[in-house]
Tab-separated table of C-alpha atoms in Angstrom:
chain	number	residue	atom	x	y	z
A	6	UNK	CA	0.000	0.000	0.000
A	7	UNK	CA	1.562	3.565	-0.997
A	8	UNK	CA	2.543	5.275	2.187
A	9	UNK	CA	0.401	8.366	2.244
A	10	UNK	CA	1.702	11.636	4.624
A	11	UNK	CA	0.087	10.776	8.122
A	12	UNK	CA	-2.864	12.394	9.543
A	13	UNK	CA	-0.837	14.844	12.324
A	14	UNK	CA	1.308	16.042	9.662
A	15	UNK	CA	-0.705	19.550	9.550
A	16	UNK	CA	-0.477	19.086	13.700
A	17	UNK	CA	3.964	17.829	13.411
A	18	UNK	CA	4.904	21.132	14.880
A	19	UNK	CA	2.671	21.282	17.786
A	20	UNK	CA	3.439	17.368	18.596
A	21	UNK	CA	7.184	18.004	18.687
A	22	UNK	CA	6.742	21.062	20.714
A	23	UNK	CA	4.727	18.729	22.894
A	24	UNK	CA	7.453	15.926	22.654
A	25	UNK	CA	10.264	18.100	23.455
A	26	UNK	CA	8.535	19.325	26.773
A	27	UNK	CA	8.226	15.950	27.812
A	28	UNK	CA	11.503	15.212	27.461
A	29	UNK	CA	12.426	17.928	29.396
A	30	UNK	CA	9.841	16.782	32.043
A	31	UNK	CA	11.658	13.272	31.999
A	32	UNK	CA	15.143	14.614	32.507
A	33	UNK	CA	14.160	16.869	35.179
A	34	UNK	CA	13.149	13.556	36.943
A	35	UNK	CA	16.219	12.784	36.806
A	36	UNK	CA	17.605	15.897	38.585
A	37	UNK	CA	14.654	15.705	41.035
A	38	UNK	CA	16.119	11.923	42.202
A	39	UNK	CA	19.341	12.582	41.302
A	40	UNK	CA	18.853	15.615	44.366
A	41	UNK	CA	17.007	13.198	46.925
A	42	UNK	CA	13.635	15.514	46.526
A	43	UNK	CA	10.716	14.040	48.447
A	44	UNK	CA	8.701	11.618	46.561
A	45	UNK	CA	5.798	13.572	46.240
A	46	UNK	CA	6.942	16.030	44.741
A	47	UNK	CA	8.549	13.550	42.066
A	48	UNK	CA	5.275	11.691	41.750
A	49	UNK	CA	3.737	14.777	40.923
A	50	UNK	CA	5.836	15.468	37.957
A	51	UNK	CA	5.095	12.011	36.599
A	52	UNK	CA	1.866	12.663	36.856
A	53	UNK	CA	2.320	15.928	34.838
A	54	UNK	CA	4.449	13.878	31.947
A	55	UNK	CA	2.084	11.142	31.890
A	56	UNK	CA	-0.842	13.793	31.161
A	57	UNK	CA	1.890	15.448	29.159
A	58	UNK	CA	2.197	11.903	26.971
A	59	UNK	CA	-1.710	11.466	26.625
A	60	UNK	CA	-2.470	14.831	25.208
A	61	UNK	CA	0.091	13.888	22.745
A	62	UNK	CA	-1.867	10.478	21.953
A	63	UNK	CA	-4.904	11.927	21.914
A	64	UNK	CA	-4.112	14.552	19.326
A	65	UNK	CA	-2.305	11.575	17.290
A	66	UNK	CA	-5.316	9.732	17.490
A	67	UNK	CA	-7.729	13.012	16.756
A	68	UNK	CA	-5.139	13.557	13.498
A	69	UNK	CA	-5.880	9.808	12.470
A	70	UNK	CA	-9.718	9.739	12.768
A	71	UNK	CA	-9.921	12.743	10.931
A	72	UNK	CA	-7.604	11.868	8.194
A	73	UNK	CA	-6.477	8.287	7.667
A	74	UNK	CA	-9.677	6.450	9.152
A	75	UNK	CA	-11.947	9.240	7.459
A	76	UNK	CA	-10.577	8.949	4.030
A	77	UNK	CA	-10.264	5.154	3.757
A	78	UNK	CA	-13.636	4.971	5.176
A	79	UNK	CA	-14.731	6.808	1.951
A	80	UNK	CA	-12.901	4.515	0.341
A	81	UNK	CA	-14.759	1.631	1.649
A	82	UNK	CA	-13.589	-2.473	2.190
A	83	UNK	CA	-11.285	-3.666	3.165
A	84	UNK	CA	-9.161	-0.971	3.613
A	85	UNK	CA	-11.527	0.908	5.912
A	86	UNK	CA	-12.288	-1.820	7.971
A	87	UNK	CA	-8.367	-2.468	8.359
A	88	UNK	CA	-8.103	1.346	9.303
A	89	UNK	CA	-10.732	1.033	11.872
A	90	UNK	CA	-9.431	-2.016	13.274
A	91	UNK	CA	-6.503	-0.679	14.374
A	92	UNK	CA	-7.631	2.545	15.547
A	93	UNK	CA	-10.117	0.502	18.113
A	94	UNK	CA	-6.650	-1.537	19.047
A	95	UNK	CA	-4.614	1.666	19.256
A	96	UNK	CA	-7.908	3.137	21.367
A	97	UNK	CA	-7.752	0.072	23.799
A	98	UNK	CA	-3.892	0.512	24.348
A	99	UNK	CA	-4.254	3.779	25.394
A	100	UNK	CA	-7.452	3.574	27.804
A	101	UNK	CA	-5.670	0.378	29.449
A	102	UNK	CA	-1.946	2.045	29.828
B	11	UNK	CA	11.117	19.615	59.493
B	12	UNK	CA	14.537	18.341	59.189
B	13	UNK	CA	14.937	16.439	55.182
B	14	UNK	CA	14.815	12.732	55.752
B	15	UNK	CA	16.508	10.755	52.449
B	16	UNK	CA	13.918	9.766	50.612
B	17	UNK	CA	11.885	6.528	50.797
B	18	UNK	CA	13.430	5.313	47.150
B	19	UNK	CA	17.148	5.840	48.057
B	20	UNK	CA	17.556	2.290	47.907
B	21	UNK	CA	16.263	2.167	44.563
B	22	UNK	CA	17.697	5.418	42.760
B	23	UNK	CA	19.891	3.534	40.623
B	24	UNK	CA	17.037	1.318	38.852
B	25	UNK	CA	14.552	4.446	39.228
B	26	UNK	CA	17.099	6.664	37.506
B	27	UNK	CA	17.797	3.556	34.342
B	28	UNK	CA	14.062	4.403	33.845
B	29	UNK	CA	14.064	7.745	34.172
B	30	UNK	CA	16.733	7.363	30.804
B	31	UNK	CA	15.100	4.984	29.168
B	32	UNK	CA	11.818	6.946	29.368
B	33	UNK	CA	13.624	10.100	27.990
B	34	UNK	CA	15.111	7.969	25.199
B	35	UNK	CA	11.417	6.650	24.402
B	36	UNK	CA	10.533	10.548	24.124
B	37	UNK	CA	13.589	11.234	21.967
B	38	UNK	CA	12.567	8.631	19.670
B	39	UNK	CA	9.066	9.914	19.697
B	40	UNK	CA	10.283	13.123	17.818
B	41	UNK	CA	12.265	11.507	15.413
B	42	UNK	CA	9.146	9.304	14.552
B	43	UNK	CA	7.411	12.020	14.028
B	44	UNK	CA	9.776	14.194	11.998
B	45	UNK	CA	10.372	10.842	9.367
B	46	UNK	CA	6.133	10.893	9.271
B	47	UNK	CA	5.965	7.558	10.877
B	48	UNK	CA	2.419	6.108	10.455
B	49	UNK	CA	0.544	7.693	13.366
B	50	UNK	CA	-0.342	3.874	14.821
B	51	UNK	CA	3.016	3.160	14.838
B	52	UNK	CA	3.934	6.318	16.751
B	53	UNK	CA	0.679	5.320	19.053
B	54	UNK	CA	1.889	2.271	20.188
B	55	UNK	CA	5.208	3.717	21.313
B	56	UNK	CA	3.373	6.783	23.577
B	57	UNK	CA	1.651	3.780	25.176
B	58	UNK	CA	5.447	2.032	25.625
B	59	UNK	CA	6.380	5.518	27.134
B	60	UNK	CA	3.400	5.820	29.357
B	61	UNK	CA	3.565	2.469	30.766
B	62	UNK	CA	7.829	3.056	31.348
B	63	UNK	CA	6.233	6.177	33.253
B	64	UNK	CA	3.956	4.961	35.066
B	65	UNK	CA	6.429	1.541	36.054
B	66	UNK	CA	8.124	4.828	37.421
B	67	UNK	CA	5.180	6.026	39.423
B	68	UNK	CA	4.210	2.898	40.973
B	69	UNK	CA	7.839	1.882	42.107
B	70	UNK	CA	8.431	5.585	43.960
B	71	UNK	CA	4.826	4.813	45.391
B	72	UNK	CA	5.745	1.683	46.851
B	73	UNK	CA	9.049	3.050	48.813
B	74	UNK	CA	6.916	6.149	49.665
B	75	UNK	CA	4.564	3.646	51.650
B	76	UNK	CA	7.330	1.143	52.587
B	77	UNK	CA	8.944	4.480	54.427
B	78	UNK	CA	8.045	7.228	54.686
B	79	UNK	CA	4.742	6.331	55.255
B	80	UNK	CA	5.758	3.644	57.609
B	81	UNK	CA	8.152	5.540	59.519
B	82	UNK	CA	5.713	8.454	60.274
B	83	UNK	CA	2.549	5.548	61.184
B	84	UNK	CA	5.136	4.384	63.790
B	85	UNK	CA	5.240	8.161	65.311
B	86	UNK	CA	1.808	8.516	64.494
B	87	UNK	CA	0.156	12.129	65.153
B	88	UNK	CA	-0.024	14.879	62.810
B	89	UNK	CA	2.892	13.782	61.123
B	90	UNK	CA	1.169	10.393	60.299
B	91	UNK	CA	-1.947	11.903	59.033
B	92	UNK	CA	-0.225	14.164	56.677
B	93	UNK	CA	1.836	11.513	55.286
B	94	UNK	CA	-1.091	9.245	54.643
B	95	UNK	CA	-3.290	12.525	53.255
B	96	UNK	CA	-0.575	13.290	51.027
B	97	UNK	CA	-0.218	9.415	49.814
B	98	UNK	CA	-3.856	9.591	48.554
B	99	UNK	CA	-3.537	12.873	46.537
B	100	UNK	CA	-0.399	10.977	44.960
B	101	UNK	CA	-2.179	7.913	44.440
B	102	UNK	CA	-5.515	9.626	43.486
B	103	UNK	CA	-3.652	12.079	41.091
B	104	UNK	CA	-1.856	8.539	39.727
B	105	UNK	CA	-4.966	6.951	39.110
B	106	UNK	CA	-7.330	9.860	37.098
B	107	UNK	CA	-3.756	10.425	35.249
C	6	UNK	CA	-31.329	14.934	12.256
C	7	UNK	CA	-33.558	11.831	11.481
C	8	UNK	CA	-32.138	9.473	14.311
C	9	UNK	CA	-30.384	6.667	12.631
C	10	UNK	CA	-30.126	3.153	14.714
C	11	UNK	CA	-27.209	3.185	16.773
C	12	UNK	CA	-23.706	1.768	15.932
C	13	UNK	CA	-24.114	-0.691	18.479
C	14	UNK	CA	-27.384	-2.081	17.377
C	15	UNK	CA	-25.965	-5.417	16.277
C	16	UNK	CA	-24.307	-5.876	19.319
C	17	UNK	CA	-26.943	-4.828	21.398
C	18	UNK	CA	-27.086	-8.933	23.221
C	19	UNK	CA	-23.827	-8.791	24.336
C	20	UNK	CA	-23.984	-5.389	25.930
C	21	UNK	CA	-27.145	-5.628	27.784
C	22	UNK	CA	-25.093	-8.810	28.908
C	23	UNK	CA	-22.274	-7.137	30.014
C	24	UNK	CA	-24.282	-4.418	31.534
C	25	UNK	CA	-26.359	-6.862	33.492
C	26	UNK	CA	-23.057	-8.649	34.459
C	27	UNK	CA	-21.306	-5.950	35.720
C	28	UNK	CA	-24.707	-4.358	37.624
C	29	UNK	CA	-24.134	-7.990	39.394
C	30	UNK	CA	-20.626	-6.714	40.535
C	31	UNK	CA	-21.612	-3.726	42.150
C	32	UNK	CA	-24.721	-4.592	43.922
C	33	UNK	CA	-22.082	-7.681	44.648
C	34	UNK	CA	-19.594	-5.137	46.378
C	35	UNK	CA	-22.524	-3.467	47.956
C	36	UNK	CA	-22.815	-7.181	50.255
C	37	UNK	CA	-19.203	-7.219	50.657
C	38	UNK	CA	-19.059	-3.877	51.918
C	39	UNK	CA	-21.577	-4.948	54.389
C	40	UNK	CA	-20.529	-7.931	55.769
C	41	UNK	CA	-17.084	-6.027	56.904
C	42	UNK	CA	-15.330	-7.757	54.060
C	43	UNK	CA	-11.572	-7.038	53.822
C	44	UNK	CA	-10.018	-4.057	52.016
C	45	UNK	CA	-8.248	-4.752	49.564
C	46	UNK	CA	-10.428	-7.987	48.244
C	47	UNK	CA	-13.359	-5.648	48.248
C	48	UNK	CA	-10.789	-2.991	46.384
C	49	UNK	CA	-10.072	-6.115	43.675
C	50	UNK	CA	-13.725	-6.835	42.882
C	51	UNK	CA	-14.143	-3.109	42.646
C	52	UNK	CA	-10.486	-2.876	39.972
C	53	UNK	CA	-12.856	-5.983	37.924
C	54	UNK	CA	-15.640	-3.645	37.940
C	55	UNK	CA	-14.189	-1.272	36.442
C	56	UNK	CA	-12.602	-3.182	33.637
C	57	UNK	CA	-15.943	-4.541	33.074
C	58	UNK	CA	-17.342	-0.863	32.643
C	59	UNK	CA	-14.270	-0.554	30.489
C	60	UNK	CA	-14.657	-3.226	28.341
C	61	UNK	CA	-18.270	-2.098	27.296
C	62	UNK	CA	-17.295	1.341	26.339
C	63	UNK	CA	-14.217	-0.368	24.059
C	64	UNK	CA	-16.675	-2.126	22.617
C	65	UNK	CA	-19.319	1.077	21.880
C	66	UNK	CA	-16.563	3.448	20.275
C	67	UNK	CA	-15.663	0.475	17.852
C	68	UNK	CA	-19.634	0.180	16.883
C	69	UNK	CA	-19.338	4.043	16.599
C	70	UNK	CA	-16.161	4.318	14.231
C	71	UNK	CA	-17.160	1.386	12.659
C	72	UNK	CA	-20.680	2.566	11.831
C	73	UNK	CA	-21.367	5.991	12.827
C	74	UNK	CA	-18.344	7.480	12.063
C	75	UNK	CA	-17.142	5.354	8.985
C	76	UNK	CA	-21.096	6.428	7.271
C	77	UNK	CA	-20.519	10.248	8.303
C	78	UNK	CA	-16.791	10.201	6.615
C	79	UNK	CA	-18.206	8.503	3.313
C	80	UNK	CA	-20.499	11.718	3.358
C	81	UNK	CA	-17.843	13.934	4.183
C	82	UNK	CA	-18.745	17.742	4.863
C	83	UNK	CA	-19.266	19.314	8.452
C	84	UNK	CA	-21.898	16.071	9.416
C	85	UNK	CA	-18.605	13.700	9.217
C	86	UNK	CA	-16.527	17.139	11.012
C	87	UNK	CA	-19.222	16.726	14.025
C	88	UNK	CA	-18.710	13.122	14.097
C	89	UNK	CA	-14.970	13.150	14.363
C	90	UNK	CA	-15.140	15.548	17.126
C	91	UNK	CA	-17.604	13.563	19.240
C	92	UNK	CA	-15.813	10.137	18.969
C	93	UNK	CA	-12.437	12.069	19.727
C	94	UNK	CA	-13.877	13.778	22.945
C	95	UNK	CA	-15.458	10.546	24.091
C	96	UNK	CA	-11.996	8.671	23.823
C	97	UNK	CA	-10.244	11.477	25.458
C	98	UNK	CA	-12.676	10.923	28.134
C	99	UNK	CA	-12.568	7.294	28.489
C	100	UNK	CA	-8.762	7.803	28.426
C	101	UNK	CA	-8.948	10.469	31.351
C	102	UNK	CA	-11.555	8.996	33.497
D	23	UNK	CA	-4.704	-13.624	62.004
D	24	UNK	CA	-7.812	-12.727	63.865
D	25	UNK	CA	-9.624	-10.357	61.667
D	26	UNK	CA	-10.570	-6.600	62.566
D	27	UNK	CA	-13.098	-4.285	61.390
D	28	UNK	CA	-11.832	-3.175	57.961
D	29	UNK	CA	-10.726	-0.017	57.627
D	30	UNK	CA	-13.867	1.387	56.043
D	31	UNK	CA	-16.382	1.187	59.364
D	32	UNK	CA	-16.169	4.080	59.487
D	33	UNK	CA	-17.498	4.997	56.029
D	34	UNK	CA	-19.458	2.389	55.190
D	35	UNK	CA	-22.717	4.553	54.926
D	36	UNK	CA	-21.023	6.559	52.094
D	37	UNK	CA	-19.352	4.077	50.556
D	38	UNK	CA	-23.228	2.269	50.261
D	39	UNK	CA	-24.950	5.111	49.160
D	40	UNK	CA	-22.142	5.503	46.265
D	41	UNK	CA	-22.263	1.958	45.354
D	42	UNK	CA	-26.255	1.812	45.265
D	43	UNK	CA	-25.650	4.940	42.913
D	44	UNK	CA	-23.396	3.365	40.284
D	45	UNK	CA	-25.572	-0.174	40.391
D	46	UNK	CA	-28.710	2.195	39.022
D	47	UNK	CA	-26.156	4.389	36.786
D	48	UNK	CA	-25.634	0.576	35.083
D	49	UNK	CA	-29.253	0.068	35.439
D	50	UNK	CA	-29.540	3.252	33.419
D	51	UNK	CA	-26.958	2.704	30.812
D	52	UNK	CA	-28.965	-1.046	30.110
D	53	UNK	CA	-32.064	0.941	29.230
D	54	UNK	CA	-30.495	3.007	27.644
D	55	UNK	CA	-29.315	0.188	25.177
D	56	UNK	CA	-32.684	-1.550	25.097
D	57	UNK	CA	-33.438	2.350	23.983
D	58	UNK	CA	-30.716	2.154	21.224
D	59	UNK	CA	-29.959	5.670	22.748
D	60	UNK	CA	-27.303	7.922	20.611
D	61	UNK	CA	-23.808	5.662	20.976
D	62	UNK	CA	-21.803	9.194	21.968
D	63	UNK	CA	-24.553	9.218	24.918
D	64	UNK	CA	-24.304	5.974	26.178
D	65	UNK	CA	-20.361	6.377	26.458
D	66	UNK	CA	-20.614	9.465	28.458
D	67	UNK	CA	-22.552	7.263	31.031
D	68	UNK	CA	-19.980	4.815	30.940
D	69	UNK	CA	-17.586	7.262	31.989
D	70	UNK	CA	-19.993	8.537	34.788
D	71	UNK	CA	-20.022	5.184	35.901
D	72	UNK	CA	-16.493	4.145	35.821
D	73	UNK	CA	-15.870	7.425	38.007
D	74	UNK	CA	-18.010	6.711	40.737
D	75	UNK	CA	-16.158	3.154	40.688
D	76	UNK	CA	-12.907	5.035	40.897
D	77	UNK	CA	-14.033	7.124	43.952
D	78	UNK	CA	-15.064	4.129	45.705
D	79	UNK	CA	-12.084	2.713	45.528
D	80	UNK	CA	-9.824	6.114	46.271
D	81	UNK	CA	-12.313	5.811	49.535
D	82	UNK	CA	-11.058	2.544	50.231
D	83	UNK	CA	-7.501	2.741	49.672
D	84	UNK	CA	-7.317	6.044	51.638
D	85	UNK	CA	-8.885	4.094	54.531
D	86	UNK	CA	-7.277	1.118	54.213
D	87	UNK	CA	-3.598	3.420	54.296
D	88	UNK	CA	-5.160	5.341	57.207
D	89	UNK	CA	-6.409	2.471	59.474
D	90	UNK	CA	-5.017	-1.169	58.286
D	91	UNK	CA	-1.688	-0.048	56.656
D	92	UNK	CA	-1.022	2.362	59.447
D	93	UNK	CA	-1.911	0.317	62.526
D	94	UNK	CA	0.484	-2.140	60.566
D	95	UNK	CA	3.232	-0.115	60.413
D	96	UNK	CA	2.975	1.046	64.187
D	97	UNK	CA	3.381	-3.000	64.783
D	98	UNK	CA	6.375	-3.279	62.577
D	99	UNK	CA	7.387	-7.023	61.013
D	100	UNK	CA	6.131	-9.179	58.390
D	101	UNK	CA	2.679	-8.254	59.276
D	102	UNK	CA	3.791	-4.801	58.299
D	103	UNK	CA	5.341	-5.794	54.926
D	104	UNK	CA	2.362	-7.705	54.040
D	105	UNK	CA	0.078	-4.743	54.432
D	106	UNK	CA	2.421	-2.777	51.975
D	107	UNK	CA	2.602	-5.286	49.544
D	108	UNK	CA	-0.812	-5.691	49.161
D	109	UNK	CA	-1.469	-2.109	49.355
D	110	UNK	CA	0.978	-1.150	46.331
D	111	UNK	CA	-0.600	-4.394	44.384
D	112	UNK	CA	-4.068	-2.667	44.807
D	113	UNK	CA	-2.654	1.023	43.754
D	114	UNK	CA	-0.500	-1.286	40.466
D	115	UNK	CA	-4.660	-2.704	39.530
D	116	UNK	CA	-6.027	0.350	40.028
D	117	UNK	CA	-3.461	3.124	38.056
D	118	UNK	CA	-3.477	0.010	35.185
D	119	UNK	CA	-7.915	-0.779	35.054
């Protein structure tokens, strides 16, 4: 199957932006138990990446719907239902992680 | 109140190999992204991320308990409750994450 | 907008099913609260629950982008726009809750 | 191990007034099915539902720290470590349902 652009590619700025920040959230986990800091206040900031990770998926999976599960659904067959398929799997993952 | 070491002291080393590979997950993340990686694919790996995250989470959780929240129940008193009220944000904050 | 039959409607059996299934579970906890029942095996039934819940909603958002949204997107124009929208704020709320 | 009064006694009242709640929330969410109600409406239920689950169990684990884990701790010994383990295996099923 020809590899079409993705669906976030309009959104590939904003994601990165996103991306970056979390990385920066990760590594200043590191400092935070590198430094002994209580482990509240390092659970918090996992809490704040893992929201920071999940508003990353869910504008991935916005991005898909909208383009890659939209367009092969006007498509139709066995295509579509392939699309759809793995967008409930990829849904799934994400409410169970 | 005097800085105790924190409850996951013992495990720093295997919380901070985490930490790293969680930031590498990120990093790869973004370079996903920039090659237009089919959004699925990038999908699956937030999940990876969020589950190396959230590994994280639950591991400083459990020392927090073993602990600090162990140590202060011993004392009991004010110091007690607070440790125990603060455990339940954590873990309520964890689980609506 | 003339009401169409829902996504689900095929699968309408298994959900009343797992509805009726996991309406046992709770009134179930309901008898285990009462009879003094330990903590955490009360806090396990409630974790099965849950998934139960979960796995009923899983299974309405594929019947939705399988049928709702997949008809909508073959129409295109802002119907299929609305449609997107929904089933993306409904996942981010199954993901958040 | 002679068993005590779990550490919910003292909320029991609540905890069955939120439990009889989310038994007729899945009472509703059934007719709503037998209703073939609007899919994006049935899943906001769900979500309704799954909260009040998650509250119940927040209340539990809060009191089961407070009272169980606690009175545990203030003992010291295995009976101490087995508390905590099963308290951070609850908090694991609960972050990952």
């Amino acid at each position: 199957m020809e590899h079409r652009e993705p669906g976030y590619v309009a959104d590939k700025a904003q994601l990165l932006k996103r991306l970056r920040r979390a990385e920066g959230q990760v590594r200043g986990l590191q400092r935070m138990v590198e430094d002994d800091v209580y482990c509240i206040d390092v659970l918090t900031q996992v809490s704040a990446a893992t929201k920071a990770l999940e508003t990353v998926a869910l504008q991935l999976l916005d991005d898909h719907l909208a383009h890659c599960v939209a367009e092969a659904s006007a498509e139709g067959g066995p295509v579509a239902e392939e699309k759809l398929r793995e967008a409930s799997a990829a849904i799934a993952r994400l409410v169970r992680s």
